[in-house]
Coordinates of C-alpha atoms and ligand atoms in Angstrom, one line a residue:
M118 CA 95.7 198.8 211.3
G119 CA 92.5 197.4 213.8
Y120 CA 93.1 200.7 215.5
V121 CA 93.3 202.6 212.7
C122 CA 89.7 201.2 211.4
L123 CA 88.2 201.2 214.6
I124 CA 88.7 205.1 215.3
F125 CA 87.4 205.4 211.2
L126 CA 84.7 203.9 212.3
S127 CA 83.6 205.4 215.3
A128 CA 83.7 208.9 213.5
F129 CA 81.2 207.3 211.1
F130 CA 78.6 207.2 213.3
L131 CA 78.4 210.7 214.4
V132 CA 77.3 211.5 210.4
S133 CA 73.9 213.2 210.9
M134 CA 70.9 212.4 208.4
T135 CA 71.0 212.8 205.0
S136 CA 68.6 212.7 201.7
E137 CA 68.7 212.6 198.4
S138 CA 66.1 213.0 195.6
F139 CA 65.5 211.3 192.3
D140 CA 63.6 212.4 189.3
A141 CA 62.2 210.1 186.7
M142 CA 60.5 209.7 183.7
E143 CA 57.7 207.5 183.7
G144 CA 58.1 204.2 181.6
D145 CA 62.3 204.8 181.8
A146 CA 64.6 202.3 184.1
L147 CA 65.6 204.1 186.8
V148 CA 68.6 203.1 189.4
I149 CA 69.4 204.5 192.2
K150 CA 72.5 204.0 194.8
C151 CA 73.0 204.5 198.4
P152 CA 75.5 207.1 198.9
P153 CA 78.3 206.3 201.0
R154 CA 81.4 204.3 199.7
S155 CA 83.2 202.8 202.9
S156 CA 83.2 199.2 203.4
Y157 CA 80.2 197.2 204.9
V158 CA 78.8 194.2 205.5
R159 CA 75.4 194.5 204.0
I160 CA 72.5 197.0 202.8
T161 CA 68.9 196.8 203.2
W162 CA 66.5 198.8 201.4
Y163 CA 62.8 199.9 202.8
H164 CA 60.1 201.6 201.5
T165 CA 60.5 204.5 204.4
D166 CA 56.3 204.5 205.1
S167 CA 55.6 201.1 205.1
N168 CA 59.2 199.9 206.3
K169 CA 58.7 196.9 204.1
I170 CA 62.3 195.6 202.7
I171 CA 62.6 195.6 199.2
P172 CA 63.9 191.9 198.2
A173 CA 66.3 190.9 195.7
E174 CA 65.8 190.7 191.9
E175 CA 63.2 187.6 191.4
D176 CA 62.0 186.6 188.4
G177 CA 59.9 189.0 186.9
S178 CA 60.4 191.5 189.8
R179 CA 60.1 195.3 188.9
I180 CA 61.4 196.7 191.8
F181 CA 64.7 195.1 193.2
S182 CA 67.3 195.5 195.4
S183 CA 71.1 194.6 194.8
K184 CA 73.7 195.7 197.2
R185 CA 73.8 199.4 196.9
F186 CA 71.4 199.7 194.0
L187 CA 67.9 200.1 194.2
W188 CA 66.2 199.2 190.7
F189 CA 63.1 200.4 189.0
L190 CA 62.8 198.2 185.8
P191 CA 60.5 200.6 184.4
T192 CA 59.4 203.2 186.8
S193 CA 55.9 203.7 187.2
R194 CA 53.9 206.5 188.4
E195 CA 52.7 204.8 192.2
D196 CA 56.8 204.5 192.8
S197 CA 57.0 207.9 194.0
G198 CA 58.0 208.2 197.3
N199 CA 60.8 207.7 200.1
Y200 CA 63.0 205.0 200.2
T201 CA 65.5 204.0 203.5
C202 CA 68.8 202.3 202.7
V203 CA 70.5 201.4 205.8
I204 CA 74.0 200.2 205.7
H205 CA 75.2 197.7 208.2
Y206 CA 79.1 197.5 209.5
S207 CA 80.6 195.1 210.5
N208 CA 80.7 196.2 213.7
N209 CA 76.6 195.9 213.9
G210 CA 76.6 199.7 213.8
T211 CA 74.2 201.0 211.2
K212 CA 73.7 204.2 209.0
E213 CA 70.4 205.0 207.3
F214 CA 69.6 207.4 204.3
N215 CA 66.1 208.5 203.2
I216 CA 66.0 209.2 199.1
S217 CA 62.8 210.8 197.5
V218 CA 62.0 209.3 194.1
Q219 CA 59.6 211.5 191.7
V220 CA 58.2 210.0 188.9
H221 CA 56.8 212.4 185.9
P222 CA 53.9 211.2 183.9
Y223 CA 55.0 210.5 180.3
K224 CA 53.2 212.9 178.3
Q225 CA 53.7 212.5 174.4
G226 CA 55.7 215.0 172.7
I227 CA 56.8 216.6 176.1
C228 CA 60.8 217.1 176.6
F229 CA 62.5 215.6 179.5
P230 CA 61.2 217.2 182.7
S231 CA 63.9 219.3 183.7
Q232 CA 63.6 217.8 187.3
I233 CA 65.6 215.2 186.1
R234 CA 68.4 217.1 187.1
Y235 CA 71.8 215.9 188.8
P236 CA 74.6 218.7 190.1
N237 CA 75.7 220.8 187.3
N238 CA 79.0 220.8 185.6
T239 CA 81.1 223.8 185.0
G240 CA 83.8 224.0 183.3
R241 CA 85.9 223.9 179.9
G242 CA 84.0 221.5 178.1
K243 CA 83.6 218.4 179.6
I244 CA 79.9 216.9 180.5
V245 CA 79.0 213.6 181.8
C246 CA 76.1 211.6 181.2
P247 CA 74.8 211.7 185.1
T248 CA 73.9 208.0 186.8
F249 CA 75.6 206.5 183.6
D250 CA 78.1 204.2 185.4
N251 CA 74.7 202.8 188.1
Y252 CA 74.0 201.0 184.6
K253 CA 76.4 198.2 183.6
N254 CA 76.6 198.0 179.6
A255 CA 74.4 201.2 178.8
T256 CA 74.7 202.7 175.2
I257 CA 74.2 206.5 175.0
I258 CA 71.6 206.8 171.9
Q259 CA 71.4 210.5 171.5
W260 CA 73.0 214.2 173.5
Y261 CA 70.4 216.7 173.8
K262 CA 70.8 220.6 174.6
D263 CA 67.6 222.4 175.7
C264 CA 65.7 219.1 174.0
K265 CA 67.0 220.0 170.6
P266 CA 69.2 216.7 169.4
I267 CA 72.9 218.1 169.8
Q268 CA 75.1 217.7 166.5
G269 CA 77.9 219.4 164.8
E270 CA 81.4 219.3 164.8
R271 CA 82.2 221.1 168.1
Y272 CA 81.1 218.2 169.9
F273 CA 83.1 215.0 170.7
K274 CA 80.9 212.1 172.0
G275 CA 82.8 209.8 174.5
D276 CA 81.2 206.8 175.8
K277 CA 79.4 208.8 178.8
Y278 CA 80.4 212.0 178.1
I279 CA 80.1 214.5 175.6
Y280 CA 83.0 217.4 175.0
I281 CA 82.5 221.1 173.5
N282 CA 85.3 222.4 171.4
N283 CA 85.4 225.7 172.6
P284 CA 82.6 226.4 174.9
G285 CA 81.0 229.8 175.1
K286 CA 78.1 231.4 177.0
E287 CA 75.9 230.2 174.2
D288 CA 76.4 226.7 175.1
D289 CA 75.2 227.2 178.5
G290 CA 72.1 225.0 179.2
F291 CA 70.5 222.0 179.7
Y292 CA 72.3 219.2 178.7
T293 CA 70.3 215.4 178.6
C294 CA 71.6 212.2 177.4
Q295 CA 69.7 209.5 176.6
F296 CA 70.9 205.8 176.7
I297 CA 69.3 202.6 176.7
Y298 CA 70.2 199.9 179.0
T299 CA 69.5 195.9 178.6
H300 CA 68.6 193.6 181.0
N301 CA 67.6 190.3 180.6
G302 CA 67.0 191.2 176.7
K303 CA 64.8 193.9 177.8
V304 CA 65.4 197.3 176.6
F305 CA 65.0 200.3 179.1
N306 CA 65.4 203.7 177.9
V307 CA 66.5 206.2 180.5
S308 CA 67.6 209.8 180.2
A309 CA 69.2 212.4 182.6
T310 CA 69.7 215.7 182.4
R311 CA 72.4 218.4 184.1
I312 CA 72.9 221.9 184.1
F313 CA 76.4 223.1 182.2
V314 CA 77.9 226.6 183.0
S315 CA 80.7 227.5 180.8
N316 CA 83.0 229.1 183.0
V317 CA 84.6 229.9 179.9
K318 CA 84.6 234.0 180.2
Y319 CA 86.7 234.8 177.2
S320 CA 87.6 233.6 174.1
P321 CA 90.8 234.2 171.9
L322 CA 91.1 234.7 168.1
P323 CA 94.3 234.5 166.0
P324 CA 95.4 238.0 166.8
Q325 CA 95.0 240.3 163.7
I326 CA 97.0 243.5 163.5
L327 CA 94.5 246.0 161.9
F328 CA 97.2 248.4 161.3
P329 CA 99.8 249.4 160.5
K330 CA 100.1 247.0 157.5
H331 CA 103.3 244.8 157.6
K332 CA 106.0 246.5 155.3
D333 CA 104.5 250.1 155.4
V334 CA 106.4 252.6 155.3
I335 CA 105.8 255.7 156.8
E336 CA 106.9 259.4 155.5
V337 CA 108.8 261.5 158.6
D338 CA 110.8 264.5 158.7
L339 CA 113.6 264.8 160.7
G340 CA 114.0 266.0 163.9
A341 CA 110.5 265.6 164.2
A342 CA 107.8 263.9 166.3
L343 CA 106.0 260.5 165.5
S344 CA 103.2 258.6 167.0
L345 CA 103.0 255.1 165.6
K346 CA 99.8 253.3 166.7
C347 CA 99.0 249.2 166.1
Q348 CA 95.7 248.3 166.8
A349 CA 95.2 244.4 167.4
R350 CA 91.7 242.5 167.6
L351 CA 92.7 239.8 170.2
G352 CA 89.2 237.8 170.6
I353 CA 86.0 237.5 172.6
K354 CA 86.0 239.2 175.6
K355 CA 88.8 240.4 177.8
Q356 CA 91.8 238.2 177.2
P357 CA 94.2 237.1 180.1
I358 CA 97.0 237.3 177.9
A359 CA 96.5 240.6 175.5
V360 CA 100.0 242.1 174.5
V361 CA 100.4 244.8 172.2
T362 CA 103.8 246.2 171.7
W363 CA 106.6 247.8 170.0
D364 CA 109.5 246.4 169.3
V365 CA 112.9 248.9 167.6
N366 CA 115.2 246.3 165.9
S367 CA 113.4 243.5 167.4
I368 CA 114.4 244.7 171.1
P369 CA 111.2 245.7 173.2
V370 CA 110.7 249.7 173.4
K371 CA 110.5 249.2 177.4
Y372 CA 113.9 248.4 177.5
F373 CA 114.9 251.5 176.0
D374 CA 115.9 253.9 179.1
F375 CA 115.4 257.4 179.0
S376 CA 114.9 256.9 175.5
R377 CA 113.2 258.6 172.6
F378 CA 110.6 256.0 172.3
H379 CA 108.0 255.5 175.1
E380 CA 104.3 253.3 174.6
E381 CA 101.1 253.7 175.5
T382 CA 98.4 251.4 175.5
V383 CA 94.5 251.4 175.6
F384 CA 92.1 248.6 175.1
F385 CA 88.3 248.1 174.6
E386 CA 85.3 246.4 173.0
G387 CA 83.9 246.3 169.5
H388 CA 80.8 245.0 168.3
D389 CA 80.1 241.4 169.2
Q390 CA 82.3 242.2 172.6
E391 CA 85.6 241.8 170.2
Y392 CA 88.3 242.7 172.3
Y393 CA 91.3 245.4 171.0
R394 CA 94.3 246.4 172.1
E395 CA 96.1 249.7 170.6
T396 CA 99.4 250.7 171.2
T397 CA 101.0 253.7 170.1
L398 CA 104.8 254.2 169.7
H399 CA 105.6 257.8 171.0
I400 CA 109.0 259.0 169.2
T401 CA 109.8 262.3 170.4
E402 CA 112.3 262.9 167.8
I403 CA 113.1 261.2 164.6
K404 CA 116.5 260.5 164.1
K405 CA 118.9 259.4 160.9
E406 CA 119.2 255.7 162.6
D407 CA 115.5 255.6 162.9
L408 CA 115.5 255.7 158.8
Q409 CA 117.6 252.4 158.5
A410 CA 114.9 250.7 161.8
N411 CA 112.5 248.3 161.7
F412 CA 109.9 249.2 163.9
T413 CA 107.9 246.0 164.5
C414 CA 103.9 245.6 166.6
V415 CA 103.9 243.2 168.3
A416 CA 100.6 241.2 169.0
V417 CA 100.3 238.0 171.5
N418 CA 97.6 236.5 173.3
E419 CA 97.3 232.8 174.2
M420 CA 97.1 231.0 171.1
E421 CA 100.0 232.9 169.1
N422 CA 101.3 235.9 168.1
T423 CA 101.5 237.6 165.2
K424 CA 103.8 240.9 163.7
A425 CA 103.8 243.7 161.2
T426 CA 106.7 245.7 160.7
V427 CA 107.0 249.5 159.2
T428 CA 110.1 251.4 158.2
L429 CA 110.5 255.1 157.9
Q430 CA 111.4 256.8 154.9
L431 CA 112.0 260.7 154.5
K432 CA 109.1 262.5 153.1
A433 CA 109.9 263.7 149.4
Q434 CA 111.5 267.0 149.2
Y435 CA 110.2 267.8 145.9
G436 CA 107.1 266.6 145.5
K437 CA 105.3 264.8 142.6
I438 CA 107.0 263.3 139.8
Y439 CA 104.4 263.2 137.3
D440 CA 101.8 265.5 136.6
A441 CA 99.2 262.0 135.4
Y442 CA 99.4 258.5 136.1
I443 CA 97.6 256.6 132.9
I444 CA 95.2 254.1 133.7
Y445 CA 93.7 252.1 130.9
P446 CA 92.4 248.6 129.8
K447 CA 94.7 246.3 129.1
S448 CA 94.3 244.8 125.2
R449 CA 92.8 241.1 125.6
T450 CA 94.4 240.3 122.4
S451 CA 98.2 240.8 121.0
E452 CA 96.9 243.2 118.7
A453 CA 97.5 246.8 118.9
N454 CA 94.2 248.1 119.2
F455 CA 93.1 252.0 119.4
V456 CA 93.3 252.6 122.8
E457 CA 96.7 251.2 123.1
N458 CA 97.7 253.8 120.2
F459 CA 96.1 256.3 122.0
V460 CA 97.8 255.6 125.2
Y461 CA 101.5 255.1 123.6
Q462 CA 101.7 257.6 120.8
I463 CA 99.0 260.1 120.4
L464 CA 98.9 260.7 124.7
P465 CA 102.8 261.3 125.0
D466 CA 103.0 263.7 121.7
V467 CA 100.4 266.1 122.9
L468 CA 100.8 266.0 126.6
E469 CA 104.7 265.3 126.5
N470 CA 105.8 266.6 123.6
K471 CA 103.6 269.6 123.0
Y472 CA 103.1 270.7 126.4
G473 CA 105.5 269.4 128.5
Y474 CA 103.6 267.3 131.1
K475 CA 105.5 264.0 132.6
L476 CA 102.9 261.0 132.2
C477 CA 103.1 257.5 133.9
I478 CA 102.2 254.9 131.9
Y479 CA 102.1 251.5 132.9
G480 CA 104.2 249.3 130.3
R481 CA 106.5 252.2 129.3
D482 CA 107.4 253.9 132.5
I483 CA 106.6 250.7 134.8
C484 CA 107.7 247.3 133.4
P485 CA 105.8 244.4 133.3
G486 CA 107.5 241.8 136.0
E487 CA 108.4 244.7 138.7
D488 CA 106.5 244.1 142.1
T489 CA 103.4 245.4 139.6
A490 CA 101.1 246.6 142.8
S491 CA 103.7 248.6 145.0
A492 CA 105.5 249.9 141.8
V493 CA 101.8 251.1 140.6
E494 CA 100.9 252.3 143.9
K495 CA 104.3 253.7 144.6
R496 CA 104.1 256.0 141.0
I497 CA 100.4 256.8 141.3
Q498 CA 101.3 258.6 144.9
K499 CA 103.6 260.6 143.0
S500 CA 101.2 261.9 140.2
R501 CA 99.2 264.7 140.6
R502 CA 96.2 263.7 138.4
L503 CA 94.9 260.0 137.3
I504 CA 93.5 259.8 133.8
I505 CA 91.3 256.5 133.6
I506 CA 90.6 255.9 129.8
V507 CA 87.1 254.5 129.8
T508 CA 86.2 252.1 127.1
Q509 CA 83.8 249.3 126.7
Q510 CA 85.7 247.4 128.1
L511 CA 85.6 248.2 131.4
I512 CA 81.9 247.7 131.5
H513 CA 82.4 244.2 129.7
H514 CA 85.0 243.3 132.5
E515 CA 84.1 242.0 135.7
D516 CA 86.7 243.2 137.5
L517 CA 88.8 245.9 137.1
A518 CA 92.8 245.5 136.9
Y519 CA 94.3 245.5 140.3
D520 CA 96.2 248.9 139.4
Q521 CA 92.6 250.8 138.5
H522 CA 91.5 249.4 142.1
I523 CA 94.4 250.9 143.9
A524 CA 93.9 254.2 141.8
L525 CA 90.4 254.4 142.6
Y526 CA 91.1 253.6 146.4
N527 CA 93.7 256.2 146.2
A528 CA 92.3 258.8 144.2
L529 CA 88.7 258.6 146.7
I530 CA 89.6 257.4 149.7
Q531 CA 93.1 258.7 150.5
N532 CA 92.2 262.1 148.6
G533 CA 95.2 261.4 146.5
A534 CA 95.6 263.0 143.0
K535 CA 92.3 264.0 141.2
V536 CA 90.9 262.1 138.4
I537 CA 90.1 262.9 134.4
L538 CA 87.6 260.6 133.0
L539 CA 88.7 259.9 129.3
E540 CA 86.1 258.4 127.3
M541 CA 87.1 256.8 124.2
E542 CA 84.6 255.0 123.2
T543 CA 80.8 255.9 123.8
I544 CA 79.4 254.1 126.5
G545 CA 75.8 255.7 126.5
T546 CA 74.5 254.5 129.8
Y547 CA 76.7 254.2 133.0
E548 CA 74.9 252.3 134.7
K549 CA 77.1 249.3 134.4
L550 CA 80.3 250.6 135.5
Q551 CA 81.7 250.2 139.0
E552 CA 80.3 252.5 141.3
S553 CA 83.5 254.2 142.2
L554 CA 83.6 255.6 138.5
K555 CA 79.6 256.4 138.6
Y556 CA 80.7 258.5 141.0
I557 CA 83.4 260.1 140.0
I558 CA 81.5 261.0 136.3
K559 CA 78.2 262.4 138.6
Q560 CA 81.3 264.8 140.3
Q561 CA 82.8 265.9 137.2
G562 CA 81.4 264.2 134.1
T563 CA 84.1 263.1 131.0
V564 CA 86.2 264.5 128.5
K565 CA 84.6 262.6 125.2
W566 CA 86.9 261.5 122.3
K567 CA 85.5 262.3 118.8
E568 CA 86.9 260.1 116.2
P569 CA 87.7 263.0 113.9
P570 CA 86.1 262.5 109.8
T571 CA 88.3 260.6 107.6
G572 CA 91.6 261.8 106.0
Q573 CA 91.5 264.9 108.6
P574 CA 94.8 264.7 111.5
Q575 CA 93.9 264.2 115.3
S576 CA 94.6 267.7 115.4
S577 CA 91.1 268.2 115.0
N578 CA 90.2 267.1 118.7
S579 CA 91.7 270.3 119.5
K580 CA 88.3 271.2 121.9
F581 CA 89.2 267.6 123.3
W582 CA 92.7 268.5 124.2
K583 CA 91.7 271.5 125.5
H584 CA 89.4 270.1 128.2
V585 CA 92.2 267.9 129.3
R586 CA 94.7 270.6 129.7
Y587 CA 92.4 272.4 131.5
R588 CA 92.2 269.5 133.9
M589 CA 95.7 268.8 133.7
P590 CA 97.8 270.6 136.7
L591 CA 99.9 273.7 135.9
T592 CA 102.6 272.8 133.9
H593 CA 105.5 270.8 135.3
K594 CA 107.9 273.6 135.7
T595 CA 105.6 275.9 136.8
S596 CA 104.1 273.9 139.2
R597 CA 107.8 272.8 140.4
S598 CA 108.8 276.6 141.2
A599 CA 105.1 277.1 142.6
N600 CA 105.3 274.0 145.1
A601 CA 108.8 274.7 146.3
G602 CA 107.9 278.5 147.1
Ligands
NAG27 C1 63.8 208.7 207.0 O1 62.4 209.2 207.0 C2 61.8 208.6 208.3 C3 60.3 208.8 208.1 O2 60.1 210.0 207.3 C4 62.3 209.2 209.7 O3 61.6 208.9 210.6 C5 63.6 209.5 209.6 O4 64.5 209.7 210.7 C6 64.6 209.4 208.4 N1 66.0 208.9 208.2 C7 66.8 209.8 207.9 C8 68.2 209.2 208.3 O5 66.4 211.2 207.1
NAG28 C1 59.7 212.1 202.1 O1 60.0 212.7 202.7 C2 59.6 214.2 202.9 C3 60.8 214.6 204.0 O2 61.9 214.0 204.2 C4 58.3 214.7 203.1 O3 57.9 215.8 203.0 C5 57.5 213.9 201.8 O4 56.4 214.2 202.0 C6 57.9 212.3 201.6 N1 57.0 211.9 200.7 C7 56.2 211.0 200.6 C8 55.8 210.5 199.5 O5 55.8 210.9 201.9
NAG29 C1 77.5 192.2 216.5 O1 76.1 190.9 216.9 C2 76.5 189.8 217.2 C3 74.9 189.2 217.2 O2 74.2 190.0 217.6 C4 77.5 189.1 218.2 O3 77.7 187.8 217.9 C5 79.0 190.2 217.4 O4 79.6 189.9 218.2 C6 78.9 191.8 217.2 N1 79.7 192.2 216.8 C7 80.3 193.5 217.3 C8 81.5 193.9 217.1 O5 80.0 193.9 218.4
NAG30 C1 73.4 225.3 188.8 O1 73.2 226.2 187.5 C2 71.9 227.0 187.7 C3 71.9 227.9 186.2 O2 72.9 228.7 186.5 C4 71.7 227.8 189.0 O3 70.6 228.7 189.2 C5 72.0 226.6 189.9 O4 72.3 227.1 191.4 C6 73.2 225.6 190.0 N1 73.4 224.8 191.1 C7 74.1 224.4 191.4 C8 74.4 223.3 192.9 O5 75.2 225.1 191.2
NAG31 C1 75.5 194.9 175.8 O1 74.3 195.9 175.1 C2 74.4 195.3 174.0 C3 73.2 196.2 172.9 O2 72.9 197.5 173.7 C4 74.3 193.8 173.7 O3 74.0 193.5 172.3 C5 75.5 193.4 174.1 O4 75.1 191.5 174.5 C6 75.5 193.4 175.6 N1 76.1 192.9 176.6 C7 76.5 191.9 177.7 C8 77.5 191.8 178.1 O5 75.6 192.3 178.4
NAG32 C1 62.6 204.5 174.1 O1 62.4 206.3 173.8 C2 62.6 205.8 172.3 C3 62.6 207.3 171.7 O2 61.8 208.3 172.8 C4 60.8 205.3 172.1 O3 60.8 205.4 170.7 C5 61.0 204.0 172.7 O4 59.9 203.5 172.5 C6 61.1 203.9 174.1 N1 61.5 202.4 174.5 C7 60.9 202.1 175.5 C8 61.2 200.8 175.7 O5 60.2 202.9 176.2
NAG33 C1 115.2 245.0 159.1 O1 114.5 243.9 158.8 C2 115.2 243.5 157.7 C3 113.8 242.4 157.0 O2 113.6 241.4 157.9 C4 116.4 242.7 157.9 O3 116.8 242.3 156.5 C5 117.1 243.9 158.4 O4 118.8 243.6 158.6 C6 116.5 244.6 159.2 N1 116.9 245.9 159.9 C7 117.6 246.0 161.3 C8 118.6 247.3 161.8 O5 117.3 245.3 161.9

């Protein structure tokens, strides 16, 4: 044991001269620590220049030494200078360290001098208050970042550290802990600053598949090739774990050797350095069994994974089923009104019975209670025209009904069916209508209904029907044979 100790100590004597520096604010407390930790007999502190020993604490002393520590309670500007601690070891050997102290004048309203700085913290978010351990029974009053008080739910405060949840580049900066220290009933301020540099080069976000939509049905032809794209956002900046891949019936595509499937991935950054991956599943030839298969895009990052499954169905062979899908405002009361009478009676009477068109009317052809949204969407896709009944109700309703939304979306964005607007009540100014409706009106106007003079049959509105028929597709029979040819 003694042998080992001797070797250790003799090695210690070879250590060369070292120096450290401390900065403090005038009027704050300052405690500095003589660096080494190995066991010693005693430590003496000197003013380097004058060689005067700094004694232990006496009543009322402002500067005093206490073992490894040199105290300034509080600092004063003239304390700036060099201090030496001499460590006396049990074999009569000594070692000394020079420590330079700089006291910065206090100025009202001036932020903590950035010189009061300790080694940087780099990492995932924990910032330790420098020198805090030198003071027994100190209490942190406030943390500052770049001189601004820190607050908010992202920060968790420990007794001697602050923890930043999920730190990013914007968290880099000067962090100052301000604490109080009570000595013999006197309260002193201390502040200490260090730089924090986040080493987090990226932050994940819950993965989000932008397309395809879950449960999308994609129309295909047998024997044809198909490319399915899946795009997902995975976080901010390049992610270490970033997978966007396709499974066919829950089996990753990469396990299908020499198959009709292969995938290809690209990545890119969007605005605000959002990190995306897009993986395309190439199917060289669609086979019958693919129509029963689930194609699942899986997006994974270090947080979690998310999936979207699509299926394939044969393209409808005979085109559209309906000549027109009717969109009309639902009555808010249970009373039958003119619009409902028009939609359920007059319209089918003229267009279906007289002219042979096939209409799709919600409530007649789609039962309320079916999965309305998808049923409506499917029917609209199978309709050549959208007839929108325009009434005052469209203006006074804040929101168009859901089916109207989809319809407009399909008509405008997806180049689906053409739109016919039937203005059943005089609207006057279109200002208050939805933008997309206004757009259609601007493009093609409306067909206006005129209330026939009392006593006269509806057929007196023949001009109205003429305009409607003009906008309708060719009748069912003609158009089908035309399409088939
Ligand atoms: C400390 O400073 C004094 C005076 O400048 C110098 O003589 C001495 O060698 C220094 N000691 C160390 C360990 O740097
Ligand atoms: C403290 O020591 C350094 C060198 O170690 C010297 O440059 C500096 O002038 C000294 N400061 C004072 C106030 O003596
Ligand atoms: C240290 O010095 C004292 C007196 O100067 C002496 O009695 C003692 O033997 C010395 N110790 C060692 C380990 O040299
Ligand atoms: C501390 O961080 C600053 C700012 O990033 C840098 O300039 C300095 O070199 C770092 N210091 C150390 C000791 O790493
Ligand atoms: C610690 O400091 C608080 C005030 O900050 C004081 O009330 C308490 O008595 C102190 N405790 C000791 C053991 O000095
Ligand atoms: C400590 O700091 C606070 C706020 O900066 C100040 O109001 C107070 O006077 C200071 N106390 C001492 C003893 O310097
Ligand atoms: C496709 O997914 C559905 C819904 O999860 C499931 O019921 C069906 O069995 C799956 N089909 C195959 C071939 O895995």
